[in-house]
Coordinates of C-alpha atoms in Angstrom, one line a residue:
M27 CA 0.0 0.0 0.0
K28 CA 1.5 3.3 -1.1
S29 CA 1.0 6.2 1.3
Y30 CA 2.1 9.7 0.4
A31 CA 2.2 12.8 2.7
F32 CA 1.3 16.2 1.4
I33 CA 2.1 19.6 2.9
F34 CA 0.3 22.6 1.4
A35 CA 2.1 25.8 2.1
R36 CA 1.4 29.1 0.4
G37 CA 4.0 31.9 0.4
G38 CA 1.5 34.6 1.2
S39 CA 0.2 35.1 4.8
K40 CA -1.5 38.2 6.0
G41 CA -1.6 37.4 9.7
I42 CA 2.1 36.5 10.0
P43 CA 4.3 37.3 7.0
K44 CA 6.3 34.2 5.7
K45 CA 4.6 32.1 8.4
N46 CA 5.4 28.7 6.9
I47 CA 9.2 29.3 7.1
R48 CA 9.2 31.5 10.2
Q49 CA 11.6 30.2 12.9
L50 CA 10.0 28.2 15.6
A51 CA 12.3 27.0 18.4
G52 CA 15.2 27.0 16.0
K53 CA 13.6 25.5 12.9
P54 CA 11.4 26.8 10.0
L55 CA 7.8 25.9 10.8
I56 CA 7.3 23.7 7.7
V57 CA 10.2 21.5 8.8
Y58 CA 8.2 20.1 11.7
S59 CA 5.7 18.6 9.2
I60 CA 8.4 17.2 6.9
K61 CA 10.2 15.6 9.8
M62 CA 7.0 14.2 11.2
A63 CA 6.2 12.5 7.8
Q64 CA 9.8 11.2 7.7
S65 CA 9.3 9.6 11.1
I66 CA 6.3 7.5 10.1
N67 CA 7.3 4.2 8.4
V68 CA 4.2 3.8 6.3
I69 CA 4.7 7.1 4.5
D70 CA 6.6 6.4 1.3
K71 CA 7.0 9.9 -0.2
I72 CA 6.6 13.5 1.0
F73 CA 5.4 16.3 -1.2
V74 CA 5.3 20.1 -0.5
S75 CA 2.9 22.0 -2.7
T76 CA 3.8 25.7 -2.8
D77 CA 4.1 28.8 -4.9
D78 CA 7.0 30.3 -2.8
I79 CA 10.6 29.9 -3.9
R80 CA 12.0 30.0 -0.3
I81 CA 9.5 27.4 0.9
K82 CA 10.6 25.3 -2.1
Q83 CA 14.3 25.7 -1.2
I84 CA 13.9 24.8 2.5
S85 CA 11.5 21.9 1.9
K86 CA 13.8 20.4 -0.8
S87 CA 16.8 20.7 1.5
Y88 CA 15.0 18.6 4.1
G89 CA 14.1 15.9 1.7
A90 CA 10.6 16.8 0.4
E91 CA 9.7 16.7 -3.3
I92 CA 8.2 20.0 -4.6
I93 CA 4.9 20.4 -6.4
D94 CA 4.7 23.8 -8.1
R95 CA 1.4 25.2 -6.9
P96 CA -0.1 27.5 -9.5
K97 CA -0.7 31.1 -8.5
Y98 CA -4.4 30.8 -9.0
L99 CA -4.4 28.1 -6.3
A100 CA -2.3 30.2 -3.9
Q101 CA -4.3 33.3 -3.3
D102 CA -5.7 34.5 0.1
D103 CA -9.2 33.4 -1.0
S104 CA -8.2 30.2 -2.7
P105 CA -9.8 27.1 -1.2
E106 CA -7.4 24.3 -0.5
W107 CA -9.3 21.4 -1.9
P108 CA -8.5 22.3 -5.6
A109 CA -4.8 22.4 -4.6
W110 CA -5.3 18.9 -3.2
Q111 CA -6.7 17.8 -6.6
H112 CA -3.8 19.5 -8.4
A113 CA -1.3 17.6 -6.2
V114 CA -3.0 14.3 -6.7
D115 CA -3.1 14.8 -10.4
Y116 CA 0.6 15.7 -10.4
V117 CA 1.7 12.7 -8.4
V118 CA -0.4 10.2 -10.3
N119 CA 1.0 11.4 -13.6
K120 CA 4.5 11.2 -12.3
Y121 CA 4.5 8.1 -10.2
G122 CA 1.2 6.3 -10.9
D123 CA -1.6 5.4 -8.6
F124 CA -1.3 5.4 -4.8
D125 CA -3.5 4.4 -1.9
R126 CA -3.5 6.9 0.9
F127 CA -3.4 10.7 0.8
I128 CA -2.1 12.1 4.1
S129 CA -2.3 15.9 4.6
L130 CA 0.0 17.3 7.3
P131 CA -0.5 21.1 7.4
A132 CA 2.5 23.1 8.4
T133 CA 0.6 25.0 11.1
A134 CA 0.4 22.1 13.6
P135 CA 4.0 21.5 14.8
L136 CA 2.9 20.0 18.1
R137 CA 1.3 16.9 16.6
T138 CA 2.8 13.6 17.7
R139 CA 3.5 10.4 15.7
L140 CA 0.8 8.7 17.6
D141 CA -1.8 11.3 16.5
V142 CA -0.9 10.8 12.9
I143 CA -0.7 7.0 13.1
K144 CA -4.1 6.8 14.8
C145 CA -5.6 8.9 12.0
I146 CA -4.0 6.8 9.3
E147 CA -5.3 3.6 11.0
Q148 CA -8.8 5.1 11.2
L149 CA -9.2 5.1 7.4
D150 CA -10.7 1.7 6.5
E151 CA -13.5 0.3 4.4
T152 CA -16.1 1.9 6.7
C153 CA -15.2 5.5 5.9
D154 CA -13.9 7.9 3.2
L155 CA -11.8 10.2 5.3
A156 CA -10.4 10.6 8.8
I157 CA -9.4 13.8 10.6
C158 CA -8.1 14.6 14.0
I159 CA -10.4 16.4 16.4
T160 CA -10.3 17.8 20.0
Q161 CA -13.0 18.4 22.5
S162 CA -14.2 22.0 22.4
H163 CA -14.4 24.3 25.4
N164 CA -17.2 26.3 23.6
N165 CA -20.5 24.8 22.8
P166 CA -23.2 26.3 20.4
C167 CA -25.9 25.1 22.8
Y168 CA -24.4 26.6 25.9
N169 CA -21.8 29.4 25.5
M170 CA -21.6 30.3 21.9
V171 CA -23.8 33.2 20.7
K172 CA -24.9 35.0 17.6
R173 CA -25.5 38.7 17.4
N174 CA -28.1 40.7 15.4
D175 CA -27.6 44.2 13.9
K176 CA -28.9 45.8 17.1
G177 CA -26.1 44.1 19.1
I178 CA -28.5 41.7 20.9
I179 CA -27.1 38.2 21.4
K180 CA -28.7 34.8 21.6
I181 CA -27.5 31.2 22.1
F182 CA -26.2 30.1 18.7
S183 CA -28.1 26.8 18.7
Q184 CA -31.1 27.0 21.0
P185 CA -32.0 23.5 22.3
T186 CA -35.6 22.5 23.0
T187 CA -34.8 22.4 26.8
P188 CA -32.5 25.2 28.0
I189 CA -29.1 24.1 29.1
I190 CA -27.9 25.7 32.3
R191 CA -24.8 23.7 33.0
R192 CA -21.9 23.1 30.7
Q193 CA -21.8 19.5 31.7
D194 CA -25.4 19.0 30.3
A195 CA -24.5 20.3 26.8
P196 CA -23.9 17.7 24.1
L197 CA -20.2 17.0 23.4
C198 CA -18.8 19.3 20.8
F199 CA -15.5 19.0 18.9
N200 CA -13.1 21.2 17.0
I201 CA -11.6 20.1 13.7
T202 CA -7.8 20.4 13.9
T203 CA -5.0 20.9 11.4
V204 CA -3.1 17.9 12.8
A205 CA -3.8 15.4 10.0
C206 CA -6.3 14.4 7.4
V207 CA -6.2 11.0 5.7
T208 CA -8.2 9.9 2.7
R209 CA -7.9 8.3 -0.7
P210 CA -6.8 10.0 -3.9
N211 CA -10.0 9.1 -5.7
F212 CA -12.1 10.7 -3.0
V213 CA -10.1 13.9 -3.4
M214 CA -10.6 13.9 -7.2
E215 CA -14.3 13.0 -7.1
N216 CA -15.5 15.3 -4.3
N217 CA -15.3 18.9 -3.1
G218 CA -14.8 18.7 0.6
I219 CA -14.2 16.6 3.7
F220 CA -17.8 16.1 4.5
D221 CA -18.8 14.8 1.0
G222 CA -18.5 11.3 2.2
I223 CA -18.3 9.3 5.5
T224 CA -15.9 11.2 7.8
K225 CA -14.5 9.8 11.0
G226 CA -12.9 11.8 13.8
V227 CA -9.9 10.8 15.9
E228 CA -9.8 12.6 19.2
I229 CA -6.4 13.8 20.3
P230 CA -5.1 15.9 23.2
I231 CA -5.7 19.6 22.8
E232 CA -2.1 20.5 23.5
N233 CA -1.1 18.6 20.4
A234 CA -3.5 20.5 18.2
I235 CA -2.5 24.2 18.5
D236 CA -3.0 25.8 15.1
L237 CA -0.4 28.6 14.4
D238 CA -2.3 31.5 13.1
T239 CA -1.2 34.4 15.3
M240 CA 2.0 35.5 17.0
L241 CA 0.4 34.4 20.3
D242 CA 0.0 30.9 18.9
F243 CA 3.7 31.0 18.0
Q244 CA 4.7 32.0 21.5
I245 CA 2.5 29.3 23.1
A246 CA 3.9 26.7 20.7
E247 CA 7.5 27.7 21.3
Y248 CA 6.9 27.4 25.1
L249 CA 5.4 23.9 24.8
I250 CA 8.1 22.7 22.4
E251 CA 10.8 23.9 24.8
R252 CA 9.0 22.1 27.7
R253 CA 8.9 18.9 25.7
E254 CA 12.6 19.1 25.0
L255 CA 13.3 19.6 28.7

């Protein structure tokens, strides 16, 4: 069974300039995903899809193969799924068919091998796609609200019976950027992760920090340094 890892990393980033190659605890951010893929025995090849020359140089120096991501798939408003389809098409044309498509976004450097392996193992004949999830501290039935144009707020999802304790609210989960595992044909034939049967693999929240702001970087650096100690 051929399993290929994919890391999708645009050069542009409004929140944090050059985020994907910003230094985090002594290494460019994207390197964490490359090294994670290299540590998992079932992953046969690692691809980085990017439009950025510096990301290409760094990724190649760490052993990843580069997929040139077209500019029209690398804009601020570009959805990522078409970039997935472009990558699958590139790989199939170059290497032939493969069995598992494993997305390891650059923005989750605190993932562990076990997180990824559990997600890979979750993909079986009963589902089309597996993702990592964490329990949410916010719940649309209890402490998430929507606001109208007059500034008045209401519970986002009003249950039939009002919920007055957090413990009584139904369990709610966040999708993480830790890992997503599916099959190449599912990517090519669909338009999103919920177009088929999707399973969630629950992982610890401390492994799932998604780096989107400078505060996220600071928290991640602190946690990485603690792990190293």
